[in-house]
mmCIF file of C-alpha atoms and ligand atoms in Angstrom:
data_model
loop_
_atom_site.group_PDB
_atom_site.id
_atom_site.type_symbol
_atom_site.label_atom_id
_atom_site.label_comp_id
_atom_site.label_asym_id
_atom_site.label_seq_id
_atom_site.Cartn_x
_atom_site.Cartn_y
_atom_site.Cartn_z
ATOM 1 C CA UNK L 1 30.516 -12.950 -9.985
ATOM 2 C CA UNK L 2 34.159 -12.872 -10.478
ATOM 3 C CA UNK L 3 36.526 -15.059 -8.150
ATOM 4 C CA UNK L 4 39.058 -13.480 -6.383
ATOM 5 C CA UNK L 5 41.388 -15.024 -8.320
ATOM 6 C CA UNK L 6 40.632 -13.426 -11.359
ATOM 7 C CA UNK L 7 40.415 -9.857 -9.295
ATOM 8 C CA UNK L 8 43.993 -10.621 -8.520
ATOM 9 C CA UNK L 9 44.675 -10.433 -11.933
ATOM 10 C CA UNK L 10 43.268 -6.953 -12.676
ATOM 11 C CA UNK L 11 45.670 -4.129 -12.214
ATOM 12 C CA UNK L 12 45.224 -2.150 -9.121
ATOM 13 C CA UNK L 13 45.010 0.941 -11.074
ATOM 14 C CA UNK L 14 41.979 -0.128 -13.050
ATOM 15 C CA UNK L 15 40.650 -1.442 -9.192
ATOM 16 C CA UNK L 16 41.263 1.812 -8.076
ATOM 17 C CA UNK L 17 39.189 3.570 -11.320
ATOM 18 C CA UNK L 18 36.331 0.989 -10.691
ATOM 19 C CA UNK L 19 36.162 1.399 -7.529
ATOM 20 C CA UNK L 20 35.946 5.392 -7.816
ATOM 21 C CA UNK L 21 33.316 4.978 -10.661
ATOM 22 C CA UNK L 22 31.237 3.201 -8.163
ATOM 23 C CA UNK L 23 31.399 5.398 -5.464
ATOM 24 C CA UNK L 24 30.529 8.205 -7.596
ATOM 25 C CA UNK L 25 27.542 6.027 -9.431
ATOM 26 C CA UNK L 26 26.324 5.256 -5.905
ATOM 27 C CA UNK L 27 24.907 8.603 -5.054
ATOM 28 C CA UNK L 28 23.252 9.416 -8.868
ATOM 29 C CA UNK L 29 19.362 9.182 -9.324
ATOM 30 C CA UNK L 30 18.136 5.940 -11.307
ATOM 31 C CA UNK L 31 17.375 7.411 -14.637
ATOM 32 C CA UNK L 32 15.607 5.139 -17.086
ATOM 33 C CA UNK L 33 15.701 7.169 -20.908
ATOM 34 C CA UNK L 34 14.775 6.971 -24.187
ATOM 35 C CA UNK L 35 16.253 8.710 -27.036
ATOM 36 C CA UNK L 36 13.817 8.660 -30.084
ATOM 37 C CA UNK L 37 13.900 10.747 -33.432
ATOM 38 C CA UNK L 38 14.900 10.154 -36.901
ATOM 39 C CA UNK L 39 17.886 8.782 -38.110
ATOM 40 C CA UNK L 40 20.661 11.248 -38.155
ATOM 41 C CA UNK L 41 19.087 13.264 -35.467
ATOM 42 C CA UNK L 42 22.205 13.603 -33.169
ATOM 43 C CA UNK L 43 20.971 10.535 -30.809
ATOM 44 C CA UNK L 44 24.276 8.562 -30.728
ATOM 45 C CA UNK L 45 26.363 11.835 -30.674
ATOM 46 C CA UNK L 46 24.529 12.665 -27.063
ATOM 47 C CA UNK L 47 24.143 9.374 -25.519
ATOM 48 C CA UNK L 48 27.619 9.080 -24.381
ATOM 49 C CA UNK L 49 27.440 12.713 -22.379
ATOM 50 C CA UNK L 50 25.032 11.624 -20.425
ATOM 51 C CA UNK L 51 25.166 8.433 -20.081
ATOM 52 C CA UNK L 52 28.703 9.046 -18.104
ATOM 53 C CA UNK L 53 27.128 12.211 -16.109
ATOM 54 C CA UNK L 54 24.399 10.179 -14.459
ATOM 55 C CA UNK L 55 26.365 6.573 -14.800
ATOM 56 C CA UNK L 56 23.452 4.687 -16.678
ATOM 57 C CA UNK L 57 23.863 2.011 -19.560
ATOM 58 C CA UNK L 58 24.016 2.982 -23.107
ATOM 59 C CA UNK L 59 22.164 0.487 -25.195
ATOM 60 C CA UNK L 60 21.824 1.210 -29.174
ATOM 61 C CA UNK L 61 19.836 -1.450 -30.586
ATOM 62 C CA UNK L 62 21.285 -0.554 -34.248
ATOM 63 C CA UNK L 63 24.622 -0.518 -32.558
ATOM 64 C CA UNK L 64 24.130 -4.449 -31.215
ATOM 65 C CA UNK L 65 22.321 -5.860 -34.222
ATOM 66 C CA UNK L 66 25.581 -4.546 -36.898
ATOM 67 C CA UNK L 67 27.828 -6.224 -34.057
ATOM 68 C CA UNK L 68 25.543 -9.445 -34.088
ATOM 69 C CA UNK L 69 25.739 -9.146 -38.199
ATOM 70 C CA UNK L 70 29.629 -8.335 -38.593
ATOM 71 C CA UNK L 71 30.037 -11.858 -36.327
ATOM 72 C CA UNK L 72 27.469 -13.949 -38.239
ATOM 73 C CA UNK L 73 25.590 -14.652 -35.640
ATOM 74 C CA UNK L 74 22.276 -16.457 -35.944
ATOM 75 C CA UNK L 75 20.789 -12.934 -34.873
ATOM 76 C CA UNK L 76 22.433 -10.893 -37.091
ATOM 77 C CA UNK L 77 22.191 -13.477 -40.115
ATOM 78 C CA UNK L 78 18.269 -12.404 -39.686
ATOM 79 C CA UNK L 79 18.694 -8.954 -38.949
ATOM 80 C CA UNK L 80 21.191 -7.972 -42.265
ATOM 81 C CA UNK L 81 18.451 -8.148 -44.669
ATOM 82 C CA UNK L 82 16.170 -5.762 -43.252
ATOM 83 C CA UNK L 83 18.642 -3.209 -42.373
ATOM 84 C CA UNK L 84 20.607 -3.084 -45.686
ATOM 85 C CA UNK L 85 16.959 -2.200 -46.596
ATOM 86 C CA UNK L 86 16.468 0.660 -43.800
ATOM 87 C CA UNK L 87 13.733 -1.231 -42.797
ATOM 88 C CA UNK L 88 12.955 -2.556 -39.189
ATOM 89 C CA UNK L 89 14.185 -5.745 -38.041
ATOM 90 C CA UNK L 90 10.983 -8.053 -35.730
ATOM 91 C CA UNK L 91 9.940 -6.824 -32.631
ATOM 92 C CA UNK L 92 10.727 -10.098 -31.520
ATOM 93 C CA UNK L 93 14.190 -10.304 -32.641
ATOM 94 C CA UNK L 94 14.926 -6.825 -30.583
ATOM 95 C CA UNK L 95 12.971 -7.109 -27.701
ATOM 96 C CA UNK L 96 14.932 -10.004 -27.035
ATOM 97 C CA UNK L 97 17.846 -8.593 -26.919
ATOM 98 C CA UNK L 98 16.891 -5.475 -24.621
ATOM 99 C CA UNK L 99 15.296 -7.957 -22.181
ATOM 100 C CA UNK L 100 18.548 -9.614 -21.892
ATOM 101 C CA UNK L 101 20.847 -6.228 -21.948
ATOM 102 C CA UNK L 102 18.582 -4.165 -19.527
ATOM 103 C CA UNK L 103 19.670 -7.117 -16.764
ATOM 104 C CA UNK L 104 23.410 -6.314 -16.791
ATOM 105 C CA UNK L 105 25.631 -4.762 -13.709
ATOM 106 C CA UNK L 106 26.208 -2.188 -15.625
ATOM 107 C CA UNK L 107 22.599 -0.893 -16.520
ATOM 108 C CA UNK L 108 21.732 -0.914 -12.292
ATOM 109 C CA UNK L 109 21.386 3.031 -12.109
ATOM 110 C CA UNK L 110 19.576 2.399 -15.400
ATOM 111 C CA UNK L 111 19.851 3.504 -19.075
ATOM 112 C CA UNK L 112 19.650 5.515 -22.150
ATOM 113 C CA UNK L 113 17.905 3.888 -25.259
ATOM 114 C CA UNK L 114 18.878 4.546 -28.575
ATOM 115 C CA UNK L 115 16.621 3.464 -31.308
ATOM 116 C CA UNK L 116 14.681 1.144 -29.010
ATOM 117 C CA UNK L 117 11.494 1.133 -28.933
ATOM 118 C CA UNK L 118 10.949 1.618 -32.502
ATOM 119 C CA UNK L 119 7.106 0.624 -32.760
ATOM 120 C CA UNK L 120 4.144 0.806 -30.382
ATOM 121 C CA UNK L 121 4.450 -3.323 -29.989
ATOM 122 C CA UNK L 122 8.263 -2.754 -28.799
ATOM 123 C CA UNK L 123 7.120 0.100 -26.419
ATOM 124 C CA UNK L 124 4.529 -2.033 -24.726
ATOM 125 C CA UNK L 125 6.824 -5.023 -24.181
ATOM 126 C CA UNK L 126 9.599 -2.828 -22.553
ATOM 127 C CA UNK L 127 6.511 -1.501 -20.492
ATOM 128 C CA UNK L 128 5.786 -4.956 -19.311
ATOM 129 C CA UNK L 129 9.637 -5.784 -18.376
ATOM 130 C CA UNK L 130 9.635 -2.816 -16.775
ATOM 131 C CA UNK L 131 6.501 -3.008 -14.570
ATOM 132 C CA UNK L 132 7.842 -6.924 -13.362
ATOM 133 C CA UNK L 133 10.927 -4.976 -11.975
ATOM 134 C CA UNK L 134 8.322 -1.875 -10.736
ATOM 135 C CA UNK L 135 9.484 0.510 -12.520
ATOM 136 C CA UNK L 136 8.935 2.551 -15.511
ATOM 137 C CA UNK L 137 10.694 4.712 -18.437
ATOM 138 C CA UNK L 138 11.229 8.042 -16.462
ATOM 139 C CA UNK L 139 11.654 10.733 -20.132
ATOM 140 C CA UNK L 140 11.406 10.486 -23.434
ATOM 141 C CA UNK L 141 13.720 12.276 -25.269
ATOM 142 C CA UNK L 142 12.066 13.520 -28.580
ATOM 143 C CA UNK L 143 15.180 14.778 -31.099
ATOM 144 C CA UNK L 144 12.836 16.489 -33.029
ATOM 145 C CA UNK L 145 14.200 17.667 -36.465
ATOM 146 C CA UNK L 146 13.001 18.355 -39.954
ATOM 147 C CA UNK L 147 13.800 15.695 -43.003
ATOM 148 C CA UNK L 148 15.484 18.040 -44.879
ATOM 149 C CA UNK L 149 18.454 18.520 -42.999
ATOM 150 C CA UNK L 150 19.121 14.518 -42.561
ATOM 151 C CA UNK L 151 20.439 13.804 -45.886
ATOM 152 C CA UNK L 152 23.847 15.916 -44.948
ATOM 153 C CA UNK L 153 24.263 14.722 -41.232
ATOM 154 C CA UNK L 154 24.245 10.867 -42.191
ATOM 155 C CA UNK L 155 26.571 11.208 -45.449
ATOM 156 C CA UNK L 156 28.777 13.046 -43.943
ATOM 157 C CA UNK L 157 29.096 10.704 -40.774
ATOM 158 C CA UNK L 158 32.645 8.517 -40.062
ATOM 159 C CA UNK L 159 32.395 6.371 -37.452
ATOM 160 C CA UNK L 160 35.360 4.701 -35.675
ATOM 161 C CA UNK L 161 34.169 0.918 -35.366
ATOM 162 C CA UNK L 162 35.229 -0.788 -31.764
ATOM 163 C CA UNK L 163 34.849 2.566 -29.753
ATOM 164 C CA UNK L 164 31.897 3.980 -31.645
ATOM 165 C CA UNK L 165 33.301 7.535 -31.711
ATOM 166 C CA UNK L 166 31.531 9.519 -34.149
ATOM 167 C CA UNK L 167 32.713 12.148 -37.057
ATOM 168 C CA UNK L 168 31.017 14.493 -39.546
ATOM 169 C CA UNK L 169 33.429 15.787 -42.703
ATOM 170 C CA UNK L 170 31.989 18.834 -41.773
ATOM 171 C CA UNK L 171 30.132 19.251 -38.609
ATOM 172 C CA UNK L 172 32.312 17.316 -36.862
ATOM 173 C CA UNK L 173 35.618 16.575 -38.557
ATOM 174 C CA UNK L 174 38.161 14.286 -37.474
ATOM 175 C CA UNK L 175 42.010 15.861 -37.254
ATOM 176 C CA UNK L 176 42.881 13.826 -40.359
ATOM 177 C CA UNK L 177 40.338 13.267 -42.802
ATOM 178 C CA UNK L 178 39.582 9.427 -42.292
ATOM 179 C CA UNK L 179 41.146 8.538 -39.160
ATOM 180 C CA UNK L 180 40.384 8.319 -35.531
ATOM 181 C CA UNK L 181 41.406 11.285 -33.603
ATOM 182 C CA UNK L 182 42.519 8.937 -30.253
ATOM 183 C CA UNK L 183 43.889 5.595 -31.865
ATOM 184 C CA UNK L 184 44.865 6.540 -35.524
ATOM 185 C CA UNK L 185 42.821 4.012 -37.146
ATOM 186 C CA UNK L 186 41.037 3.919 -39.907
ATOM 187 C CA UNK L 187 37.045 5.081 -39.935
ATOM 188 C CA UNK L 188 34.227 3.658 -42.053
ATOM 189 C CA UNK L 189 31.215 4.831 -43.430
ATOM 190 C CA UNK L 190 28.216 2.969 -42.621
ATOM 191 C CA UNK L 191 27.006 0.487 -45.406
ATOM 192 C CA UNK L 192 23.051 2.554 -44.776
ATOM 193 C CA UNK L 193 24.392 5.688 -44.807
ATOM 194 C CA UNK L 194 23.735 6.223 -48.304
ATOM 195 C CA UNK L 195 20.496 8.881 -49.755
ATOM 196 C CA UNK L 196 18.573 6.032 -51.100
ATOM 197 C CA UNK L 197 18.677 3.760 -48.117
ATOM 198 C CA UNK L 198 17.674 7.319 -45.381
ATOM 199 C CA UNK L 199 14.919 7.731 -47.750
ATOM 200 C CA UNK L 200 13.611 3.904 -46.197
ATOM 201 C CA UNK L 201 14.568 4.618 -42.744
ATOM 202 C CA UNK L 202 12.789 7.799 -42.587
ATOM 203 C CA UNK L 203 9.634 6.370 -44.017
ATOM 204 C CA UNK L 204 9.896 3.815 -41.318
ATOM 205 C CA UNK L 205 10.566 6.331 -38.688
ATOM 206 C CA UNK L 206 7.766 8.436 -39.667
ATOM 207 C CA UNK L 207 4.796 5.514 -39.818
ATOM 208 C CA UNK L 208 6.130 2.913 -37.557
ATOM 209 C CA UNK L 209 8.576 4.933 -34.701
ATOM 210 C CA UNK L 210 5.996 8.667 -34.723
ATOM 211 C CA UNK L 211 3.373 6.319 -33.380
ATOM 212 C CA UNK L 212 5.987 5.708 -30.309
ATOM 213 C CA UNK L 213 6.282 9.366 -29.283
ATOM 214 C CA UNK L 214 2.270 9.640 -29.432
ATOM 215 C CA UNK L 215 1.742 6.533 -26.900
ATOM 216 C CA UNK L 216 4.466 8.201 -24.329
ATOM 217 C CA UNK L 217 2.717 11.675 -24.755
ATOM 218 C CA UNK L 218 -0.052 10.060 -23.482
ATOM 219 C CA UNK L 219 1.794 9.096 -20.234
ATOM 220 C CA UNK L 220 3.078 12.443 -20.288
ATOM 221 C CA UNK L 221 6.696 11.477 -20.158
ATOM 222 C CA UNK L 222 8.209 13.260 -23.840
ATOM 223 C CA UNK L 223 10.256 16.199 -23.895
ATOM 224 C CA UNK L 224 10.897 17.885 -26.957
ATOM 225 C CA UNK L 225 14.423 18.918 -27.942
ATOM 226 C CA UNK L 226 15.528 21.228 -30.683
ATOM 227 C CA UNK L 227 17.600 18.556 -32.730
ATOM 228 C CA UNK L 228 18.462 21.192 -35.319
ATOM 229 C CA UNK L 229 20.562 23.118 -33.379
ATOM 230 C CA UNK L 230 24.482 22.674 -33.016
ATOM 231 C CA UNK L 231 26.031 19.796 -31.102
ATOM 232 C CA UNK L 232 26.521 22.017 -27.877
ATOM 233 C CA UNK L 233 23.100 23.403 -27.592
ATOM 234 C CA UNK L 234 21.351 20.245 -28.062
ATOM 235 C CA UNK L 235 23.954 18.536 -25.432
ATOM 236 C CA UNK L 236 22.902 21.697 -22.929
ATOM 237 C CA UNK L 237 18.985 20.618 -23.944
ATOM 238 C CA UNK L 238 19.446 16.978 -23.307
ATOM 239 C CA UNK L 239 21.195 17.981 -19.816
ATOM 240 C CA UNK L 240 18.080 19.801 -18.627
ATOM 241 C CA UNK L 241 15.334 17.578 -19.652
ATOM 242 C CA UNK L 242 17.572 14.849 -17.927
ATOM 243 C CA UNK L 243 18.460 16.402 -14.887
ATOM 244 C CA UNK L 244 14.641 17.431 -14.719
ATOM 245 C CA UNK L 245 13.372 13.573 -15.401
ATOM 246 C CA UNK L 246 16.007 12.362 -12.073
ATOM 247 C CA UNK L 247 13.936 14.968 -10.239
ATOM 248 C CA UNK L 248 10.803 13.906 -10.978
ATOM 249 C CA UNK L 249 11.609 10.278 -10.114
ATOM 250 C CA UNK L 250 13.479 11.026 -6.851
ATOM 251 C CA UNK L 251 9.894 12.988 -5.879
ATOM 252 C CA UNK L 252 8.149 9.816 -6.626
ATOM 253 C CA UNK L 253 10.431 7.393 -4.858
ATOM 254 C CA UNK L 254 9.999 9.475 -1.770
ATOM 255 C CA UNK L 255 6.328 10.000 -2.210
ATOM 256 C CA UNK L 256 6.036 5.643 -2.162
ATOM 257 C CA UNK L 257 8.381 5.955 0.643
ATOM 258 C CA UNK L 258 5.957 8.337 2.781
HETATM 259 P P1 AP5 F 1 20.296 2.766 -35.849
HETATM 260 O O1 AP5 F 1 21.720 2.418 -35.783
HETATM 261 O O2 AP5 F 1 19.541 2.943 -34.578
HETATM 262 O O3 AP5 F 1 20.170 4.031 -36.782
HETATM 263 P P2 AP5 F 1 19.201 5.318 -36.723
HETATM 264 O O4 AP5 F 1 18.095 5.327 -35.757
HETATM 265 O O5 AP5 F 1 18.798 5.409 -38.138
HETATM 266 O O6 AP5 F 1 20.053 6.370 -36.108
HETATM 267 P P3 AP5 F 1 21.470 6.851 -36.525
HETATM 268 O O7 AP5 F 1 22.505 6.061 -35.811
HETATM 269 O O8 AP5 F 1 21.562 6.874 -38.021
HETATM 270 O O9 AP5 F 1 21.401 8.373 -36.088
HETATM 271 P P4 AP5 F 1 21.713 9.133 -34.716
HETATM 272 O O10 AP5 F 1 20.470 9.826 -34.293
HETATM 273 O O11 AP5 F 1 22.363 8.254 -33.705
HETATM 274 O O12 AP5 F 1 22.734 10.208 -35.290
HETATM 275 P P5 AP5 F 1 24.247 10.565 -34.875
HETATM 276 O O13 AP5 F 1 24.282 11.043 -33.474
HETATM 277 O O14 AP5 F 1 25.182 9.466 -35.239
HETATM 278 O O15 AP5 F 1 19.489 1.634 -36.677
HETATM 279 C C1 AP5 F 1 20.005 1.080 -37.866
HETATM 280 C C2 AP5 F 1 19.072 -0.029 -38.352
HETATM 281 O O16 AP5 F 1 19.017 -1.093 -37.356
HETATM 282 C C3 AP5 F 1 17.613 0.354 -38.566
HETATM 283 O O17 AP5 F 1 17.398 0.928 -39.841
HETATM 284 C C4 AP5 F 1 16.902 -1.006 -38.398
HETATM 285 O O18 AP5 F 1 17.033 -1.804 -39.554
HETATM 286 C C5 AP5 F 1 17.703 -1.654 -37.277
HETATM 287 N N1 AP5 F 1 17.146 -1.382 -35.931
HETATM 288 C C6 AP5 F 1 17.776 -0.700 -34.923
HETATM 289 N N2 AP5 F 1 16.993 -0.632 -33.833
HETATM 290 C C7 AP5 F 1 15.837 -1.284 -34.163
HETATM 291 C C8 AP5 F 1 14.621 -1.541 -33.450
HETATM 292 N N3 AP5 F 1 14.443 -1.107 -32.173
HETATM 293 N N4 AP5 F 1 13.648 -2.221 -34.087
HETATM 294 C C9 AP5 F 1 13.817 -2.665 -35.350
HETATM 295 N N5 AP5 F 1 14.934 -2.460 -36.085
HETATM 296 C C10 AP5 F 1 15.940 -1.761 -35.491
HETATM 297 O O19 AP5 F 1 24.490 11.818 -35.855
HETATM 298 C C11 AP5 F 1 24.568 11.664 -37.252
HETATM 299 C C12 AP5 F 1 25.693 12.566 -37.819
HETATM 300 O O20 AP5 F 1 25.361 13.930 -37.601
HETATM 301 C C13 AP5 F 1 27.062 12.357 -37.152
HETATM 302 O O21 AP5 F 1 28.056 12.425 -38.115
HETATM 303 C C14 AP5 F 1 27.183 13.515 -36.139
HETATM 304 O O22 AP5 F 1 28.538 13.915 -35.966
HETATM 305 C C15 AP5 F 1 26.346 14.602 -36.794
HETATM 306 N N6 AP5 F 1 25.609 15.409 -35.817
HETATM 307 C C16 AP5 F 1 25.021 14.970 -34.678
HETATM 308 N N7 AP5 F 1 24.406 15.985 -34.042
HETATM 309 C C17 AP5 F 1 24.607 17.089 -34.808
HETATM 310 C C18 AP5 F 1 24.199 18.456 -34.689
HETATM 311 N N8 AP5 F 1 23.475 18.867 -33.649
HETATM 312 N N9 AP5 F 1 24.576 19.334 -35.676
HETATM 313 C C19 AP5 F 1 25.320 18.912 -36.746
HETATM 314 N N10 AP5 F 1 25.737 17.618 -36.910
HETATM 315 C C20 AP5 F 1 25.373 16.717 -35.948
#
C-alpha cells in the first residue's frame, strides 16, 4: 500500500483522475476474457476498447515476454529463442507470469487475455488459479479469420514501443509514415513480423492454440467474431459478445446469492 507520504507527492489532478476512474470502475460487472485467434487477427487492436469500457486489466503475454527480453531478464533470456522462431515459449515459463499478473490492483474487476492460454496445459492451469479464487473465465473471444489475409495485416503493422499503440501502412496508417501520431517518436516493426517467421506462428496456432477454443466450446463459453471485417465492425462485435458475457455473470452471481 502506498504511505501517505508518497500520496502527498502525487499531483492532485492525477488524485482527482484516480479517484474518478474508481468510482466509475466500482459499479462495472467483473468480466474475466480471453481473446484467442491467430496472429494478426486484430486481438491487440481491440483489447484496449474494452478493456477501458468495462475497467478490466489488459494482459498480453507476447507483450510481457518482449519487455522481459528487451531488459535481459532471466525470463526473457529463455523466452528470445523460441519467439524469434514463432514458436511457443513453456507453459511453465507463462503461466508463471499470469499467476503473478492476474493478482494486481489493477486486474480486481478482472481482465482481457491476449495470447494467453495458448495450449490446452495453459488453459487448465489458469482454470485451477481461477477456481482457488471461485471464479472462472466468463467468454472466449474467438477472432476467427482465414490465413490468407494474415500475411498483409502483420507486415504492414508499426507499433509505437512504451505505449503499445498500433499502426498498419495501410489499414491503419499513422499521420507520418513512421512516427507516432501522439508523441512523435519513432515506430518499429516487430523483429517476427516477417512472412517466414507468421508461417511458424500460424502452424503453432493452428495445432497447439485450435485445441484451446475446442476445450472452452465444451464449457460453452466461445463466441465467434468475424475477424475479417474492418476495425469498427469487429470493435462493435467484440462490444456485444462482451456486454452479453457481464450479463451472464451478473445472472449467476445473483443466482449464488438467492
Ligand atoms: P503475441 O505478441 O501474442 O503475438 P500473436 O498472438 O502472434 O498476435 P499478434 O500480436 O501478432 O496479433 P494481434 O491479434 O494482436 O494483431 P493486431 O491487433 O496487432 O506473441 C508473440 C510470441 O510470444 C509468440 O509467437 C510466442 O513465441 C510468445 N508467446 C506469447 N504468448 C505466449 C503463450 N501464452 N505461450 C507461449 N508462448 C507465448 O493487428 C495486426 C495488424 O493488423 C495491426 O497493424 C492492425 O492495425 C491491423 N488490424 C487489426 N485489425 C484489423 C482489421 N479488422 N482490419 C484491418 N487491419 C487490422
Amino acid at each position: 500500500m502506498a504511505s501517505s507520504a508518497s500520496l502527498e507527492d502525487i499531483p492532485s489532478m492525477d488524485l482527482m483522475t484516480e479517484l474518478l476512474r474508481r468510482m466509475k470502475c466500482a459499479t462495472k460487472p467483473d468480466k474475466r476474457l480471453i481473446l484467442v485467434g491467430p496472429p494478426g487477427s486484430g486481438k491487440g487492436t481491440q483489447s484496449p476498447i474494452i478493456k477501458d469500457e468495462y475497467c478490466l486489466c489488459h494482459l498480453a503475454t507476447g507483450d510481457m515476454l518482449r519487455a522481459a527480453v528487451a531488459a535481459k531478464t532471466p525470463l526473457g533470456i529463455k523466452a528470445k529463442e523460441a519467439m524469434d522462431k514463432g514458436e511457443l515459449v513453456s507453459d511453465d515459463l507463462v503461466v508463471g507470469i499470469i499467476d503473478e499478473a492476474i493478482k494486481k490492483p489493477s486486474c480486481q474487476k478482472g481482465f482481457i487475455l491476449d495470447g494467453f492460454p495458448r495450449t490446452v496445459v495453459q488453459a487448465e492451469k489458469l482454470d485451477e488459479m481461477l477456481a482457488k479464487k471461485g471464479t472462472k473465465v466468463d467468454k472466449v473471444l474467438n477472432f476467427a479469420i482465414d490465413d490468407a489475409i494474415l500475411e498483409e495485416r502483420i507486415t504492414g503493422r508499426w507499433i509505437h514501443p512504451s505505449s503499445g499503440r498500433t499502426y498498419h501502412s495501410k489499414f491503419a496508417p499513422s499521420k507520418v509514415p513512421g512516427i507516432d501520431d501522439v508523441t512523435g517518436e519513432p515506430l518499429i516493426q516487430r523483429k517476427d513480423d516477417t512472412a517466414a517467421v507468421l508461417k511458424s506462428r500460424l502452424e503453432a496456432f493452428h495445432r497447439q492454440t485450435e485445441p484451446v477454443i475446442d476445450y472452452y466450446s465444451k464449457k460453452g463459453v466461445v463466441a465467434q467474431l468475424h475477424a475479417d471485417k474492418p476495425p469498427n465492425v469487429v470493435t462493435a462485435e467484440v462490444q456485444k459478445k462482451a456486454r452479453q458475457a457481464s450479463c451472464l455473470s451478473f445472472l449467476m452471481h445473483k443466482q449464488q446469492i438467492l
